Amino acid sequence: MAVDYTVIVVYLVGMLAMGWWGMRRARSKSEFLVAGRRLGPAMYSGTMAAIVLGGASTIGGVGLGYKYGLSGAWMVFAIGLGLLALSVFFSARIARLKVYTVSEMLDLRYGGRAGVISGVVMWAYTLMLAVTSTIAYATIFDVLFDMNRTLAIVLGGSIVVAYSTLGGMWSITLTDMVQFVVKTIGVLLLLLPIAVVKAGGFSEMKAKLPTEYFDPLGIGGETIFTYVLIYTFGMLIGQDIWQRVFTARDDRTAKWGGTVAGTYCLAYAVAGAVIGTAAKVLYPKLANPDDAFATIVKDELPIGVRGLVLAAALAAVMSTSSGALIACATVANNDIWSRLRGLVRPGGEEHDEVKGNRVFILIMGLAVIGTAIALNNVVEALTVAYNLLVGGLLVPILGGLLWKRGTVQGALASVIVGGLAVIGLMAAYGILANEPVYYGLLASLAAYVVVSLATRPTDERVLAVWRDRLAGKSPELASEPVPAHQ
């Protein structure tokens, strides 16, 4: 295992080195939070794919393939569909707004007063997303070093917190590009073909497994619908995803770079399901499907390759964890803390705010590590996060982008009614039930439409500013220098 250990250690040291290098570039709020809004197509595509394909997509995707066969691809496939929809239909408009958070977009569209409540919901989502990603370190380090769960979480979490705190989005962008390359080589180019060959090829896999393992809809229509509702729509509105859209250099980059990343996600979904199916042939009686990834890597791959593939799994977890962490800290500082303290000063010097955002990443990082150590059920935590996000924020966000008649009162009612409905229904039906997000979303939509129609339309001056920003006429554009192309 010495070669494998060396590969992993070199990879981790490289992540810290890029964090240090990123610190030298992050000298303003824009540079620190959104990489100066100047990523070109290649970097944008790689980092967007890296953040959406985390431990759940890699370890969990292979686990679903082990349990259901090819139809296990649907969870990650739904993520790819969401990223494609965001990129094709909304990303250009989102990028032109020149904001830093989803809540700022809501304030801009509705004329204020929606930010704090929506910020709290978004903060809870990004916190739990970061926590669930951090817990995944325990699985990987256990395979690598037979390490204690708590120590594994502290080690992996500390590395992510360190490079994220040092350089903000620049550090995360640089590390995500490396993670994207490692993930592509490790999972798609190495593990996938090796797993299929070890299982005897597709003909042997079909001979040894039930027919439903090769049915694209074998996982069940209701499950597929739920994946689309939660993950596809979740991709449209998550702060962690939007914050990457804000890094795009221009509209074209946001649209086409995101489309490439979404297409990559679809391929990654199929790859994970095929690897899981191969693992079912090789290890038909694993107690936990999520052990399929670690087992096939540990037992079937040659020395060196094994280290690279485990580094790929680590890369998948780190990219999602770091993206969720900076999103969580950005929302906590800009949407909650600053508003409650009355410290929002439009037009202020951005470089004065870098230190504050860096402190918040550190604080949120420590909170994530502590919560990850205390929490056991990852699936429940992630389900709560996505239910709150989709049930509370999907309608006011998409409504603001698509429906002129939506009002701030309707948006607030939608967030509150949808959020409370989801919480109440989870308590009644169970956290993992489908009903909370179904009925919560309907309640949110009804509240938004009814209250918006019952209240005065949004001030035309507010809508005029909103239209100007959607058209790219941003005050920030006049004050920020035009960046050099990458």
mmCIF file with all atom_site columns, N, CA and C in Angstrom, residues 404-435:
data_model
loop_
_atom_site.group_PDB
_atom_site.id
_atom_site.type_symbol
_atom_site.label_atom_id
_atom_site.label_alt_id
_atom_site.label_comp_id
_atom_site.label_asym_id
_atom_site.label_entity_id
_atom_site.label_seq_id
_atom_site.pdbx_PDB_ins_code
_atom_site.Cartn_x
_atom_site.Cartn_y
_atom_site.Cartn_z
_atom_site.occupancy
_atom_site.B_iso_or_equiv
_atom_site.pdbx_formal_charge
_atom_site.auth_seq_id
_atom_site.auth_comp_id
_atom_site.auth_asym_id
_atom_site.auth_atom_id
_atom_site.pdbx_PDB_model_num
ATOM 1  N N  . LYS A 1 404 ? -43.944 38.056 -13.765 1.00 0.00 ? 404 LYS A N  1
ATOM 2  C CA . LYS A 1 404 ? -43.835 39.461 -13.394 1.00 0.00 ? 404 LYS A CA 1
ATOM 3  C C  . LYS A 1 404 ? -44.749 39.820 -12.228 1.00 0.00 ? 404 LYS A C  1
ATOM 4  N N  . ARG A 1 405 ? -45.884 39.127 -12.081 1.00 0.00 ? 405 ARG A N  1
ATOM 5  C CA . ARG A 1 405 ? -46.890 39.515 -11.086 1.00 0.00 ? 405 ARG A CA 1
ATOM 6  C C  . ARG A 1 405 ? -46.523 39.071 -9.661  1.00 0.00 ? 405 ARG A C  1
ATOM 7  N N  . GLY A 1 406 ? -45.491 38.242 -9.496  1.00 0.00 ? 406 GLY A N  1
ATOM 8  C CA . GLY A 1 406 ? -45.087 37.809 -8.164  1.00 0.00 ? 406 GLY A CA 1
ATOM 9  C C  . GLY A 1 406 ? -44.651 38.979 -7.307  1.00 0.00 ? 406 GLY A C  1
ATOM 10 N N  . THR A 1 407 ? -45.047 38.986 -6.032  1.00 0.00 ? 407 THR A N  1
ATOM 11 C CA . THR A 1 407 ? -44.727 40.087 -5.121  1.00 0.00 ? 407 THR A CA 1
ATOM 12 C C  . THR A 1 407 ? -43.887 39.593 -3.955  1.00 0.00 ? 407 THR A C  1
ATOM 13 N N  . VAL A 1 408 ? -43.333 40.554 -3.220  1.00 0.00 ? 408 VAL A N  1
ATOM 14 C CA . VAL A 1 408 ? -42.502 40.193 -2.075  1.00 0.00 ? 408 VAL A CA 1
ATOM 15 C C  . VAL A 1 408 ? -43.327 39.478 -1.010  1.00 0.00 ? 408 VAL A C  1
ATOM 16 N N  . GLN A 1 409 ? -44.589 39.911 -0.838  1.00 0.00 ? 409 GLN A N  1
ATOM 17 C CA . GLN A 1 409 ? -45.458 39.233 0.135   1.00 0.00 ? 409 GLN A CA 1
ATOM 18 C C  . GLN A 1 409 ? -45.721 37.786 -0.289  1.00 0.00 ? 409 GLN A C  1
ATOM 19 N N  . GLY A 1 410 ? -45.922 37.582 -1.598  1.00 0.00 ? 410 GLY A N  1
ATOM 20 C CA . GLY A 1 410 ? -46.116 36.230 -2.108  1.00 0.00 ? 410 GLY A CA 1
ATOM 21 C C  . GLY A 1 410 ? -44.873 35.381 -1.924  1.00 0.00 ? 410 GLY A C  1
ATOM 22 N N  . ALA A 1 411 ? -43.700 35.979 -2.143  1.00 0.00 ? 411 ALA A N  1
ATOM 23 C CA . ALA A 1 411 ? -42.443 35.252 -1.977  1.00 0.00 ? 411 ALA A CA 1
ATOM 24 C C  . ALA A 1 411 ? -42.241 34.834 -0.528  1.00 0.00 ? 411 ALA A C  1
ATOM 25 N N  . LEU A 1 412 ? -42.467 35.761 0.397   1.00 0.00 ? 412 LEU A N  1
ATOM 26 C CA . LEU A 1 412 ? -42.307 35.449 1.821   1.00 0.00 ? 412 LEU A CA 1
ATOM 27 C C  . LEU A 1 412 ? -43.300 34.373 2.256   1.00 0.00 ? 412 LEU A C  1
ATOM 28 N N  . ALA A 1 413 ? -44.550 34.499 1.813   1.00 0.00 ? 413 ALA A N  1
ATOM 29 C CA . ALA A 1 413 ? -45.561 33.495 2.154   1.00 0.00 ? 413 ALA A CA 1
ATOM 30 C C  . ALA A 1 413 ? -45.166 32.132 1.609   1.00 0.00 ? 413 ALA A C  1
ATOM 31 N N  . SER A 1 414 ? -44.630 32.130 0.404   1.00 0.00 ? 414 SER A N  1
ATOM 32 C CA . SER A 1 414 ? -44.219 30.877 -0.225  1.00 0.00 ? 414 SER A CA 1
ATOM 33 C C  . SER A 1 414 ? -43.105 30.191 0.556   1.00 0.00 ? 414 SER A C  1
ATOM 34 N N  . VAL A 1 415 ? -42.098 30.968 0.970   1.00 0.00 ? 415 VAL A N  1
ATOM 35 C CA . VAL A 1 415 ? -40.978 30.412 1.737   1.00 0.00 ? 415 VAL A CA 1
ATOM 36 C C  . VAL A 1 415 ? -41.467 29.852 3.071   1.00 0.00 ? 415 VAL A C  1
ATOM 37 N N  . ILE A 1 416 ? -42.274 30.639 3.773   1.00 0.00 ? 416 ILE A N  1
ATOM 38 C CA . ILE A 1 416 ? -42.725 30.245 5.116   1.00 0.00 ? 416 ILE A CA 1
ATOM 39 C C  . ILE A 1 416 ? -43.682 29.055 5.052   1.00 0.00 ? 416 ILE A C  1
ATOM 40 N N  . VAL A 1 417 ? -44.703 29.145 4.184   1.00 0.00 ? 417 VAL A N  1
ATOM 41 C CA . VAL A 1 417 ? -45.693 28.061 4.077   1.00 0.00 ? 417 VAL A CA 1
ATOM 42 C C  . VAL A 1 417 ? -45.035 26.779 3.575   1.00 0.00 ? 417 VAL A C  1
ATOM 43 N N  . GLY A 1 418 ? -44.225 26.906 2.532   1.00 0.00 ? 418 GLY A N  1
ATOM 44 C CA . GLY A 1 418 ? -43.556 25.723 1.990   1.00 0.00 ? 418 GLY A CA 1
ATOM 45 C C  . GLY A 1 418 ? -42.611 25.088 2.991   1.00 0.00 ? 418 GLY A C  1
ATOM 46 N N  . GLY A 1 419 ? -41.807 25.910 3.673   1.00 0.00 ? 419 GLY A N  1
ATOM 47 C CA . GLY A 1 419 ? -40.869 25.398 4.663   1.00 0.00 ? 419 GLY A CA 1
ATOM 48 C C  . GLY A 1 419 ? -41.562 24.712 5.827   1.00 0.00 ? 419 GLY A C  1
ATOM 49 N N  . LEU A 1 420 ? -42.600 25.356 6.367   1.00 0.00 ? 420 LEU A N  1
ATOM 50 C CA . LEU A 1 420 ? -43.329 24.764 7.497   1.00 0.00 ? 420 LEU A CA 1
ATOM 51 C C  . LEU A 1 420 ? -44.080 23.500 7.075   1.00 0.00 ? 420 LEU A C  1
ATOM 52 N N  . ALA A 1 421 ? -44.628 23.508 5.871   1.00 0.00 ? 421 ALA A N  1
ATOM 53 C CA . ALA A 1 421 ? -45.339 22.318 5.377   1.00 0.00 ? 421 ALA A CA 1
ATOM 54 C C  . ALA A 1 421 ? -44.385 21.128 5.263   1.00 0.00 ? 421 ALA A C  1
ATOM 55 N N  . VAL A 1 422 ? -43.196 21.379 4.731   1.00 0.00 ? 422 VAL A N  1
ATOM 56 C CA . VAL A 1 422 ? -42.205 20.309 4.593   1.00 0.00 ? 422 VAL A CA 1
ATOM 57 C C  . VAL A 1 422 ? -41.813 19.758 5.963   1.00 0.00 ? 422 VAL A C  1
ATOM 58 N N  . ILE A 1 423 ? -41.550 20.645 6.915   1.00 0.00 ? 423 ILE A N  1
ATOM 59 C CA . ILE A 1 423 ? -41.159 20.212 8.264   1.00 0.00 ? 423 ILE A CA 1
ATOM 60 C C  . ILE A 1 423 ? -42.280 19.405 8.921   1.00 0.00 ? 423 ILE A C  1
ATOM 61 N N  . GLY A 1 424 ? -43.514 19.931 8.833   1.00 0.00 ? 424 GLY A N  1
ATOM 62 C CA . GLY A 1 424 ? -44.641 19.234 9.433   1.00 0.00 ? 424 GLY A CA 1
ATOM 63 C C  . GLY A 1 424 ? -44.901 17.877 8.801   1.00 0.00 ? 424 GLY A C  1
ATOM 64 N N  . LEU A 1 425 ? -44.803 17.806 7.482   1.00 0.00 ? 425 LEU A N  1
ATOM 65 C CA . LEU A 1 425 ? -45.055 16.550 6.780   1.00 0.00 ? 425 LEU A CA 1
ATOM 66 C C  . LEU A 1 425 ? -43.943 15.530 7.015   1.00 0.00 ? 425 LEU A C  1
ATOM 67 N N  . MET A 1 426 ? -42.699 16.010 7.186   1.00 0.00 ? 426 MET A N  1
ATOM 68 C CA . MET A 1 426 ? -41.620 15.085 7.528   1.00 0.00 ? 426 MET A CA 1
ATOM 69 C C  . MET A 1 426 ? -41.853 14.483 8.908   1.00 0.00 ? 426 MET A C  1
ATOM 70 N N  . ALA A 1 427 ? -42.384 15.307 9.817   1.00 0.00 ? 427 ALA A N  1
ATOM 71 C CA . ALA A 1 427 ? -42.694 14.789 11.147  1.00 0.00 ? 427 ALA A CA 1
ATOM 72 C C  . ALA A 1 427 ? -43.833 13.776 11.099  1.00 0.00 ? 427 ALA A C  1
ATOM 73 N N  . ALA A 1 428 ? -44.795 14.000 10.184  1.00 0.00 ? 428 ALA A N  1
ATOM 74 C CA . ALA A 1 428 ? -45.958 13.114 10.100  1.00 0.00 ? 428 ALA A CA 1
ATOM 75 C C  . ALA A 1 428 ? -45.676 11.834 9.317   1.00 0.00 ? 428 ALA A C  1
ATOM 76 N N  . TYR A 1 429 ? -45.021 11.978 8.160   1.00 0.00 ? 429 TYR A N  1
ATOM 77 C CA . TYR A 1 429 ? -44.820 10.835 7.264   1.00 0.00 ? 429 TYR A CA 1
ATOM 78 C C  . TYR A 1 429 ? -43.463 10.156 7.430   1.00 0.00 ? 429 TYR A C  1
ATOM 79 N N  . GLY A 1 430 ? -42.523 10.860 8.058   1.00 0.00 ? 430 GLY A N  1
ATOM 80 C CA . GLY A 1 430 ? -41.160 10.343 8.142   1.00 0.00 ? 430 GLY A CA 1
ATOM 81 C C  . GLY A 1 430 ? -40.243 11.132 7.221   1.00 0.00 ? 430 GLY A C  1
ATOM 82 N N  . ILE A 1 431 ? -38.981 11.265 7.625   1.00 0.00 ? 431 ILE A N  1
ATOM 83 C CA . ILE A 1 431 ? -38.035 12.101 6.882   1.00 0.00 ? 431 ILE A CA 1
ATOM 84 C C  . ILE A 1 431 ? -37.818 11.591 5.464   1.00 0.00 ? 431 ILE A C  1
ATOM 85 N N  . LEU A 1 432 ? -37.781 10.285 5.290   1.00 0.00 ? 432 LEU A N  1
ATOM 86 C CA . LEU A 1 432 ? -37.467 9.724  3.984   1.00 0.00 ? 432 LEU A CA 1
ATOM 87 C C  . LEU A 1 432 ? -38.688 9.530  3.085   1.00 0.00 ? 432 LEU A C  1
ATOM 88 N N  . ALA A 1 433 ? -39.870 9.937  3.537   1.00 0.00 ? 433 ALA A N  1
ATOM 89 C CA . ALA A 1 433 ? -41.085 9.796  2.730   1.00 0.00 ? 433 ALA A CA 1
ATOM 90 C C  . ALA A 1 433 ? -41.070 10.788 1.566   1.00 0.00 ? 433 ALA A C  1
ATOM 91 N N  . ASN A 1 434 ? -41.821 10.484 0.520   1.00 0.00 ? 434 ASN A N  1
ATOM 92 C CA . ASN A 1 434 ? -41.909 11.371 -0.642  1.00 0.00 ? 434 ASN A CA 1
ATOM 93 C C  . ASN A 1 434 ? -42.930 12.490 -0.455  1.00 0.00 ? 434 ASN A C  1
ATOM 94 N N  . GLU A 1 435 ? -43.938 12.252 0.398   1.00 0.00 ? 435 GLU A N  1
ATOM 95 C CA . GLU A 1 435 ? -45.045 13.213 0.547   1.00 0.00 ? 435 GLU A CA 1
ATOM 96 C C  . GLU A 1 435 ? -44.596 14.621 0.976   1.00 0.00 ? 435 GLU A C  1
#
